[in-house]
PDB file of C-alpha atoms in Angstrom:
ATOM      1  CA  UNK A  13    -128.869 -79.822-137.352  1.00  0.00           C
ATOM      2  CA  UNK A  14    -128.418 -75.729-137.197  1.00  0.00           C
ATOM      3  CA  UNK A  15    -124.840 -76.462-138.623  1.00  0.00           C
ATOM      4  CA  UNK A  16    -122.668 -73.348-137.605  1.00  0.00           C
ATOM      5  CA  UNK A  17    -124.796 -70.802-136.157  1.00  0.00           C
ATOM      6  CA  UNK A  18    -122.881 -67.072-135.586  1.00  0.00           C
ATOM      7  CA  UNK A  19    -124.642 -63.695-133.429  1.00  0.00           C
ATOM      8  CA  UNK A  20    -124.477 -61.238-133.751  1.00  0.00           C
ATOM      9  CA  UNK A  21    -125.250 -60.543-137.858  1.00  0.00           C
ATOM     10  CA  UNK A  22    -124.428 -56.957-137.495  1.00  0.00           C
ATOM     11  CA  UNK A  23    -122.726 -54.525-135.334  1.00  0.00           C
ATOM     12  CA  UNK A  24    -121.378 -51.749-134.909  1.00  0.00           C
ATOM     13  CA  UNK A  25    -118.639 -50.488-132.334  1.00  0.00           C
ATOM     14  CA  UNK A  26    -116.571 -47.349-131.541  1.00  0.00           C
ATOM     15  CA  UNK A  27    -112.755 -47.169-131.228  1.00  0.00           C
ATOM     16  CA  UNK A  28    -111.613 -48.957-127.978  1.00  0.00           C
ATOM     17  CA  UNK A  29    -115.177 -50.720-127.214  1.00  0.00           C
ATOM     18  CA  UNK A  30    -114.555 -54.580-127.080  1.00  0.00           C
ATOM     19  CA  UNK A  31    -117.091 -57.062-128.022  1.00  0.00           C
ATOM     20  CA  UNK A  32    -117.494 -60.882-128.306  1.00  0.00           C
ATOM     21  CA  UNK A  33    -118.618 -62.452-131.596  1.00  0.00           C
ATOM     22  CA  UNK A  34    -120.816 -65.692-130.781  1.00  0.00           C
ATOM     23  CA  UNK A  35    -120.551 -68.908-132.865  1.00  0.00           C
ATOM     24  CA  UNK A  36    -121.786 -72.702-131.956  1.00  0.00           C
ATOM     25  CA  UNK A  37    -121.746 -75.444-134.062  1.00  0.00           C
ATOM     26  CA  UNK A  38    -124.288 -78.546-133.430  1.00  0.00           C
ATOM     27  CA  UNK A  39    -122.178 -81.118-135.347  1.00  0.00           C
ATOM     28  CA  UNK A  40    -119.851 -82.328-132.800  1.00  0.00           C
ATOM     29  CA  UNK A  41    -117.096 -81.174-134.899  1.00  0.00           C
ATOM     30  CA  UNK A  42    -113.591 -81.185-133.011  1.00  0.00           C
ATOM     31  CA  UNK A  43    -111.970 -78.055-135.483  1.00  0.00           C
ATOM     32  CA  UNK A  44    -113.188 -74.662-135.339  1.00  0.00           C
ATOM     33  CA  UNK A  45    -111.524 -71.778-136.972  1.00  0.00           C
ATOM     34  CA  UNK A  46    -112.518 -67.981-137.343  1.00  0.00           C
ATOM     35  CA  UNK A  47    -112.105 -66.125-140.691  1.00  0.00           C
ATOM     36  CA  UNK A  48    -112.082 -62.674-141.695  1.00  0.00           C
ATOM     37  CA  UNK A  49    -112.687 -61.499-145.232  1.00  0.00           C
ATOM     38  CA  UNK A  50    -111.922 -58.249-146.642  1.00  0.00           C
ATOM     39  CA  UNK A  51    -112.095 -57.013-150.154  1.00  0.00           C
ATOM     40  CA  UNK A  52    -109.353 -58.279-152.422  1.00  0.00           C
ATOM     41  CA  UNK A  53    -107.598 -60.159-149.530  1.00  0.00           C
ATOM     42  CA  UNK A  54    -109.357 -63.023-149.628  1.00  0.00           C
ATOM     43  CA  UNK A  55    -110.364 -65.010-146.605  1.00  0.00           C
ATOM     44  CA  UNK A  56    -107.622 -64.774-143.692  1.00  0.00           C
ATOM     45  CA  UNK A  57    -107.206 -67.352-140.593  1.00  0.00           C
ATOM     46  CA  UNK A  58    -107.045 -65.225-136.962  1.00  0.00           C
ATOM     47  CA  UNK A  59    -107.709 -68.493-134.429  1.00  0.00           C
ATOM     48  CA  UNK A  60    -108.333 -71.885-134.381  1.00  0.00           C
ATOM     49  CA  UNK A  61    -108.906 -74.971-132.507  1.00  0.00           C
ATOM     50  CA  UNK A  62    -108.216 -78.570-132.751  1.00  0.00           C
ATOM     51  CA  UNK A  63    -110.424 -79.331-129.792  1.00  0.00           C
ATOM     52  CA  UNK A  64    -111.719 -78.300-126.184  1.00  0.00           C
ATOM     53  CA  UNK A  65    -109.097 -76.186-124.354  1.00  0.00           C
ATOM     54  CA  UNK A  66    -106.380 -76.389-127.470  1.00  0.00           C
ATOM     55  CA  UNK A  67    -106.482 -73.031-129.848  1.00  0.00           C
ATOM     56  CA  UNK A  68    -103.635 -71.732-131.706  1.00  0.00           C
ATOM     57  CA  UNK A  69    -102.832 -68.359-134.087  1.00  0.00           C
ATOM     58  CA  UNK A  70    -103.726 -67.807-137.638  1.00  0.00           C
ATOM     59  CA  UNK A  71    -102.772 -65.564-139.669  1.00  0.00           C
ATOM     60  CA  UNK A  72    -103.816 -62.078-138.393  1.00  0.00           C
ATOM     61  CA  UNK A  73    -104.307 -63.120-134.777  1.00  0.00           C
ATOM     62  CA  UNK A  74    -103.165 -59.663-133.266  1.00  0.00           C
ATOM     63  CA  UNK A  75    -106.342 -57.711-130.952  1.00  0.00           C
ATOM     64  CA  UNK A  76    -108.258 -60.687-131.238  1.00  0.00           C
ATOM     65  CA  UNK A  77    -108.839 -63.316-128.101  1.00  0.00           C
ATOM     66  CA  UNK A  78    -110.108 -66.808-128.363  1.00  0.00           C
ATOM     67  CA  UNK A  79    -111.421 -69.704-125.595  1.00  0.00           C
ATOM     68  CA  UNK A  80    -113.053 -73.147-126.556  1.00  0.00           C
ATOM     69  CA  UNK A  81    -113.997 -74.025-123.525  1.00  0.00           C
ATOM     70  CA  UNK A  82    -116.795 -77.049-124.716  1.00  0.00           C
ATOM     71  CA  UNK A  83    -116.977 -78.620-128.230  1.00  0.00           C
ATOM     72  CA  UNK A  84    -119.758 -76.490-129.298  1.00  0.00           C
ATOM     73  CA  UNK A  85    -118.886 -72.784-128.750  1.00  0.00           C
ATOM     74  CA  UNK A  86    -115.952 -70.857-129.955  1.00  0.00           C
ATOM     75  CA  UNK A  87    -115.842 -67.228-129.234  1.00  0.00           C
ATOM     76  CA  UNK A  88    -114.160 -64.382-130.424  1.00  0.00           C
ATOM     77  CA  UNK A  89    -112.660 -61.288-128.187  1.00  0.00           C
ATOM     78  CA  UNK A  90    -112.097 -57.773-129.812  1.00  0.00           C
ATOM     79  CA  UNK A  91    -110.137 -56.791-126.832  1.00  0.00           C
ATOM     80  CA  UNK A  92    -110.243 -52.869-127.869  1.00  0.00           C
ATOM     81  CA  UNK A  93    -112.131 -52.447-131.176  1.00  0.00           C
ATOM     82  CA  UNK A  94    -110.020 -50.372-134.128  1.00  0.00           C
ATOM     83  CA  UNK A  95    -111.386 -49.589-137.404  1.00  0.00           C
ATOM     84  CA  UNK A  96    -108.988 -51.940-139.064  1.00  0.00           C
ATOM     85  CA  UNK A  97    -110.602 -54.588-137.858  1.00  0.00           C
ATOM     86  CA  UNK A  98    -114.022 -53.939-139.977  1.00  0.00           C
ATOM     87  CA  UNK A  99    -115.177 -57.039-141.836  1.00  0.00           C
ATOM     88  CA  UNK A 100    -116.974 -59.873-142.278  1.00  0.00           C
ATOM     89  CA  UNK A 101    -115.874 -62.441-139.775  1.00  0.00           C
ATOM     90  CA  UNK A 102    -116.800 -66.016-140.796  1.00  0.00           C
ATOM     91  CA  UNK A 103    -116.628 -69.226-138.192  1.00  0.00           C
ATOM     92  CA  UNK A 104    -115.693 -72.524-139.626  1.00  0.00           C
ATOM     93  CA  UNK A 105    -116.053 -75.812-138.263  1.00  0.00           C
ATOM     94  CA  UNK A 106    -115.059 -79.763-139.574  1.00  0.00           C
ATOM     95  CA  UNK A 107    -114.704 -83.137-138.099  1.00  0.00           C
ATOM     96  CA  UNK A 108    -111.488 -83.168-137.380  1.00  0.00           C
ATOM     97  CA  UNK A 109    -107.767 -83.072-139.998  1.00  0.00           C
ATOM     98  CA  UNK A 110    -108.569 -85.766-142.172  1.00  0.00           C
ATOM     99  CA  UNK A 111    -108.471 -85.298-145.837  1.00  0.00           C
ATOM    100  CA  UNK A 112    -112.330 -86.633-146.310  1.00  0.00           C
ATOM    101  CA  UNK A 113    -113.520 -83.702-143.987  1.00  0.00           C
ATOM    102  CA  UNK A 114    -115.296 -80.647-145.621  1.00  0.00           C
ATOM    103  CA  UNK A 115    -115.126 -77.254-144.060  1.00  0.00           C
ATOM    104  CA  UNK A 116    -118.664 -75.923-142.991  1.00  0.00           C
ATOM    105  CA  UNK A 117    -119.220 -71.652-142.328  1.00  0.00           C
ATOM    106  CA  UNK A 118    -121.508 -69.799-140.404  1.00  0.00           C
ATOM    107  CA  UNK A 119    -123.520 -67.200-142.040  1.00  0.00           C
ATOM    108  CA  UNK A 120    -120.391 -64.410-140.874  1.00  0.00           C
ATOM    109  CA  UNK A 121    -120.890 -61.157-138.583  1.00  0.00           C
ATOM    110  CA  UNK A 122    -120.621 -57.880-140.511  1.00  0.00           C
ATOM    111  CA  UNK A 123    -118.114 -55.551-138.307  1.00  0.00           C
ATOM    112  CA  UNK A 124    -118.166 -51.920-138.297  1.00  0.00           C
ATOM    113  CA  UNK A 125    -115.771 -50.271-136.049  1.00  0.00           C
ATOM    114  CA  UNK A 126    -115.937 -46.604-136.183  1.00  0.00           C
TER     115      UNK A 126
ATOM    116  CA  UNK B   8     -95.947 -70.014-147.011  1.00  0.00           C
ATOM    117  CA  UNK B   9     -98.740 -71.775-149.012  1.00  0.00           C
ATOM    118  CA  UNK B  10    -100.260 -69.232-151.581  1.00  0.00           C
ATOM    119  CA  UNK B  11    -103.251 -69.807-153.290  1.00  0.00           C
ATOM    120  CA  UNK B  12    -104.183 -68.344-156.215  1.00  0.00           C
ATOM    121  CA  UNK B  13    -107.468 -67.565-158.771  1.00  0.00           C
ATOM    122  CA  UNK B  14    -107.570 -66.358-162.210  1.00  0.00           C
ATOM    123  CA  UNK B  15    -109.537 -64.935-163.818  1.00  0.00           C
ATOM    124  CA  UNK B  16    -110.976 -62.220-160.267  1.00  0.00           C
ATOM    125  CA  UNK B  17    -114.290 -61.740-162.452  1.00  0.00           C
ATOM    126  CA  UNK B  18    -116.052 -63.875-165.247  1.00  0.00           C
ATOM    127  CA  UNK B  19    -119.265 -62.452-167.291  1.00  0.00           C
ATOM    128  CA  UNK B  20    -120.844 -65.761-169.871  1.00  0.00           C
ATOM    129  CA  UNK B  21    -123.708 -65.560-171.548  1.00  0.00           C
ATOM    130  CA  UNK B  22    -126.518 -68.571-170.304  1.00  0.00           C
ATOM    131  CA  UNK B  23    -125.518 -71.986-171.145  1.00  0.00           C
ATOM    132  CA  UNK B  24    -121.960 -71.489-171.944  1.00  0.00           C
ATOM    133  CA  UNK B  25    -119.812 -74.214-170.304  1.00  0.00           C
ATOM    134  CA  UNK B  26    -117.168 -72.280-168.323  1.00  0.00           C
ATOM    135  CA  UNK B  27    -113.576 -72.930-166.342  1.00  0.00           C
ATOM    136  CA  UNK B  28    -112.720 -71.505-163.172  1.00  0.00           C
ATOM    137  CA  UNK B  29    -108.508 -72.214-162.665  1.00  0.00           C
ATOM    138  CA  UNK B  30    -106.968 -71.845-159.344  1.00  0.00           C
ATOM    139  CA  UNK B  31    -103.608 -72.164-158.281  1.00  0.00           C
ATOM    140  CA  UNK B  32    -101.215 -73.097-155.422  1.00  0.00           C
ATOM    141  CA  UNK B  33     -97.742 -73.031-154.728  1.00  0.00           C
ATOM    142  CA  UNK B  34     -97.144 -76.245-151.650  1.00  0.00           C
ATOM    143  CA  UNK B  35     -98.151 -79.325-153.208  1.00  0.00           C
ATOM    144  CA  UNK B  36     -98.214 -81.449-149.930  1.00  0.00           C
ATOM    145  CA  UNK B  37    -101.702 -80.392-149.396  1.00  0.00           C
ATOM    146  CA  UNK B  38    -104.476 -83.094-147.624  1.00  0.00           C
ATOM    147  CA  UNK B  39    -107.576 -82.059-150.131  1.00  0.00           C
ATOM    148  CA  UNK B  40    -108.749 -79.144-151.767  1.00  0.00           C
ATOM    149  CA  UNK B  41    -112.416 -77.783-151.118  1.00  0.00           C
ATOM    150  CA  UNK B  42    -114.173 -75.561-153.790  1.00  0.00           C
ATOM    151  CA  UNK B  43    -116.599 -73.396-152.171  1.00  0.00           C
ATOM    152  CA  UNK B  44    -119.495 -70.995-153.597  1.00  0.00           C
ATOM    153  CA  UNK B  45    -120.430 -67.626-151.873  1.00  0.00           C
ATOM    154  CA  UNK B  46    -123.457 -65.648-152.367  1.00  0.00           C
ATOM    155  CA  UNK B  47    -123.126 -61.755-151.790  1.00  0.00           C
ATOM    156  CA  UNK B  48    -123.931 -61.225-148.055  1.00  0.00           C
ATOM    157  CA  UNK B  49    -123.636 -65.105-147.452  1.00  0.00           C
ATOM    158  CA  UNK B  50    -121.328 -67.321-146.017  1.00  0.00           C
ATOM    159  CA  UNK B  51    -119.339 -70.648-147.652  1.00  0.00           C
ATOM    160  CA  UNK B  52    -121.304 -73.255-149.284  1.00  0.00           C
ATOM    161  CA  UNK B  53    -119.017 -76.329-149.880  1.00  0.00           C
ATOM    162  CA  UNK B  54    -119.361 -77.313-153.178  1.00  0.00           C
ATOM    163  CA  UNK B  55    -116.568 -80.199-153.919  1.00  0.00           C
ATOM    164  CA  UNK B  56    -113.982 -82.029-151.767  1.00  0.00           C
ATOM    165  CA  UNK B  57    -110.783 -83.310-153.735  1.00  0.00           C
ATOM    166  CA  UNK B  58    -108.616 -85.779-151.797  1.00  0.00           C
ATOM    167  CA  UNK B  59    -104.778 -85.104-152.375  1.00  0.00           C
ATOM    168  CA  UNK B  60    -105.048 -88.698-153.835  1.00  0.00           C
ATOM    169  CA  UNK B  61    -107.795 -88.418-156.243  1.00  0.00           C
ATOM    170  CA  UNK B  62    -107.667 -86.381-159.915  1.00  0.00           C
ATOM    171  CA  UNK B  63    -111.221 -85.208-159.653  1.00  0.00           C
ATOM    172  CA  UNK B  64    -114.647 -84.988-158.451  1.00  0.00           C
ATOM    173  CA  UNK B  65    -118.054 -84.509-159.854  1.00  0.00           C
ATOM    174  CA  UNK B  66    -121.396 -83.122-158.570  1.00  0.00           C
ATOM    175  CA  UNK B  67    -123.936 -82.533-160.820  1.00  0.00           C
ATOM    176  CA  UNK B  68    -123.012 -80.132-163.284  1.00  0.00           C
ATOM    177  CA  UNK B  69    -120.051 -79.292-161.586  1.00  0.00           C
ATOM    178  CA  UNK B  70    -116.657 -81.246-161.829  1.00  0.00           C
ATOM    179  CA  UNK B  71    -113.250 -80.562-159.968  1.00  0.00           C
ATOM    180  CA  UNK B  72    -110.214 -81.565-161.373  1.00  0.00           C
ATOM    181  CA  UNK B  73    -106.644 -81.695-158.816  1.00  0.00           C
ATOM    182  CA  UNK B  74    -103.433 -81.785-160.338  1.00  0.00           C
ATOM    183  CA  UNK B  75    -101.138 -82.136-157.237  1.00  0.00           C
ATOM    184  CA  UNK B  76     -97.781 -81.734-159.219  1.00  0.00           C
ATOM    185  CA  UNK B  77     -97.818 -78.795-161.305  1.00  0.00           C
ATOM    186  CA  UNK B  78    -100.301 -77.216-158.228  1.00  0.00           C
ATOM    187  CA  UNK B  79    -103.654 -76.813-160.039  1.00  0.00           C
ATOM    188  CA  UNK B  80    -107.150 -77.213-159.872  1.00  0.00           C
ATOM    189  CA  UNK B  81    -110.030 -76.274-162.293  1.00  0.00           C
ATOM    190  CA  UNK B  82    -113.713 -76.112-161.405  1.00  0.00           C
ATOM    191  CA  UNK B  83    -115.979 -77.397-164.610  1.00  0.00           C
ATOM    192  CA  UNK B  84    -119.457 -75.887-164.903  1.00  0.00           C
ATOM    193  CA  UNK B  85    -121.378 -77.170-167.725  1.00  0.00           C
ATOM    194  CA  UNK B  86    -124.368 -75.737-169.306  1.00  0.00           C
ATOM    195  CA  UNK B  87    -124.289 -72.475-166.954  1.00  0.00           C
ATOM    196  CA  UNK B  88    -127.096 -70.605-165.519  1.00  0.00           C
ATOM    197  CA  UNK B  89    -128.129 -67.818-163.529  1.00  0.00           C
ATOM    198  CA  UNK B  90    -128.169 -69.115-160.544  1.00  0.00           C
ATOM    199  CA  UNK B  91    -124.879 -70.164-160.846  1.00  0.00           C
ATOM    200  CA  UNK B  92    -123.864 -66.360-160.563  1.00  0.00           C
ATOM    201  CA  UNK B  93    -121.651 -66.237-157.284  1.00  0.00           C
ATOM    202  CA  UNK B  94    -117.780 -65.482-156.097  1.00  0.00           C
ATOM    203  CA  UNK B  95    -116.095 -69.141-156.483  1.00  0.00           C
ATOM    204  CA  UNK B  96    -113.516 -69.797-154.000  1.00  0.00           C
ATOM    205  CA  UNK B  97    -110.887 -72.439-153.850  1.00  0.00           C
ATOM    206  CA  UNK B  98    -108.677 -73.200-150.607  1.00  0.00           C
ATOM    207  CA  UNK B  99    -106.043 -76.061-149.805  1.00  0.00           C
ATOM    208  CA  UNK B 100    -105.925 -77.831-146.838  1.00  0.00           C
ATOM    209  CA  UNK B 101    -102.765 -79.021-145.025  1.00  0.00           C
ATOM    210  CA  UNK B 102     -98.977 -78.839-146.091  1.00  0.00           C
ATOM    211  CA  UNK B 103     -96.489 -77.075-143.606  1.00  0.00           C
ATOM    212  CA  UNK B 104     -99.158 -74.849-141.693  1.00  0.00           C
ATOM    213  CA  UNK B 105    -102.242 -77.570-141.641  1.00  0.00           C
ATOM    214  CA  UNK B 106    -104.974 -75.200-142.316  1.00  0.00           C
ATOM    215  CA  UNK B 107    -107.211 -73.822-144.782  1.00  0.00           C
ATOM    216  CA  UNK B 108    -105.702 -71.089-147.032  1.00  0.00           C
ATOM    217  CA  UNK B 109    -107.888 -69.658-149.380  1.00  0.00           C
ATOM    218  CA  UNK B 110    -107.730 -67.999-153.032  1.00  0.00           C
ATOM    219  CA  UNK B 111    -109.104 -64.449-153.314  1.00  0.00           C
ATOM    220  CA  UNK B 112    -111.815 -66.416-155.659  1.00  0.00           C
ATOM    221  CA  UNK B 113    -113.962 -65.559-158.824  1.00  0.00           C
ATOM    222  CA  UNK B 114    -116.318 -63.409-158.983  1.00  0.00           C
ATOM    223  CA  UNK B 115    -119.305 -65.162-161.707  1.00  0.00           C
ATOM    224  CA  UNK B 116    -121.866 -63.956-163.150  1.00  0.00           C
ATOM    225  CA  UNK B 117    -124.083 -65.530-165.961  1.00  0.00           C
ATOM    226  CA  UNK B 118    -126.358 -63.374-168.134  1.00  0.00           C
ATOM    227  CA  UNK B 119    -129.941 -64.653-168.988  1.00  0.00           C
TER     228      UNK B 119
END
């Protein structure tokens, strides 16, 4: 098994571009979430997904954009890039909402929005 | 709002002290609680899974205690080393929002 596999590793975008951060997981995990971590703030929720064709807000879910259209894959739209939104952006997947199932991350996409 | 919360931000031992990480949360009607390890430029290695059920759980030289009603957890490392140098992060799983909300973690590092 890959586990959770994320593309790109690094990037870097200008004001306004938009982008879409890849991530896949192999496990045939039903939850998928995306993270981003800044300094001193900790990890934050922006989207998540309880299965194919469900997804729901996070935390910070504002200029972000999010599909699950198969179990696997579970995109992430920067509609119009702004340099708030440089970080580290993690995808997460598990089982499903049980109490026995462990979070797994991907490897995270370093974000630099000029 | 489920907040989570890590003390102390940064930890420096000296090799083979045994060492406690605390970490803190204010919903107790959580599912589990994970303990994670990060490595700079990394992502989230899962280290221990607590059950809201169980009191603690042991890997190794690692062990996780849960106490549900005062809304704490400690992570045990015993004989520390090196490698064990990392940012520990805890985060709590379910209550009102069912999702993982994390601690701003520790930040470890263990001197040869």
């Amino acid at each position: 098994n890959a586990g959770v596999t994320q593309t790109p590793k690094f990037q870097v975008l200008k004001t306004g571009q938009s982008m879409t951060l890849q991530c896949a997981q192999d496990m045939n995990h039903e939850y998928m979430s995306w993270y981003r971590q800044d300094p001193g703030m900790g990890l934050r929720l922006i989207h998540y997904s309880v299965g194919a064709g469900i997804t729901d807000q996070g935390e910070v879910p504002n200029g972000y954009n999010v599909s699950r259209s198969t179990t696997e894959d579970f995109p992430l739209r920067l509609l119009s890039a702004a340099p708030s939104q440089t970080s580290v952006y993690f995808c997460a997947s598990r089982r499903g909402g049980h109490s026995t199932d462990t979070q797994y991350f991907g490897p995270g996409t370093r974000l630099t929005v000029l | 709002k489920q907040e989570v919360t890590q003390i102390p931000a940064a930890l420096s031992v000296p090799e083979g002290e045994n060492l406690v990480l605390n970490c803190s949360f204010t919903d107790s009607a959580i599912y589990n609680l994970q303990w994670f390890r990060q490595d700079p430029g990394k992502g989230l290695t899962s280290l221990l899974l607590i059950q809201s059920s169980q009191r603690e759980q042991t890997s190794g030289r690692l062990n996780a205690s849960l106490d549900k009603s005062s809304g704490r957890s400690t992570l045990y490392i015993a004989a520390s080393q090196p490698g064990d140098s990392a940012t520990y992060l805890c985060a709590v799983y379910g209550g009102a929002t069912n999702k993982l909300i994390f601690g701003t973690g520790t930040l470890l590092a263990v001197q040869p």
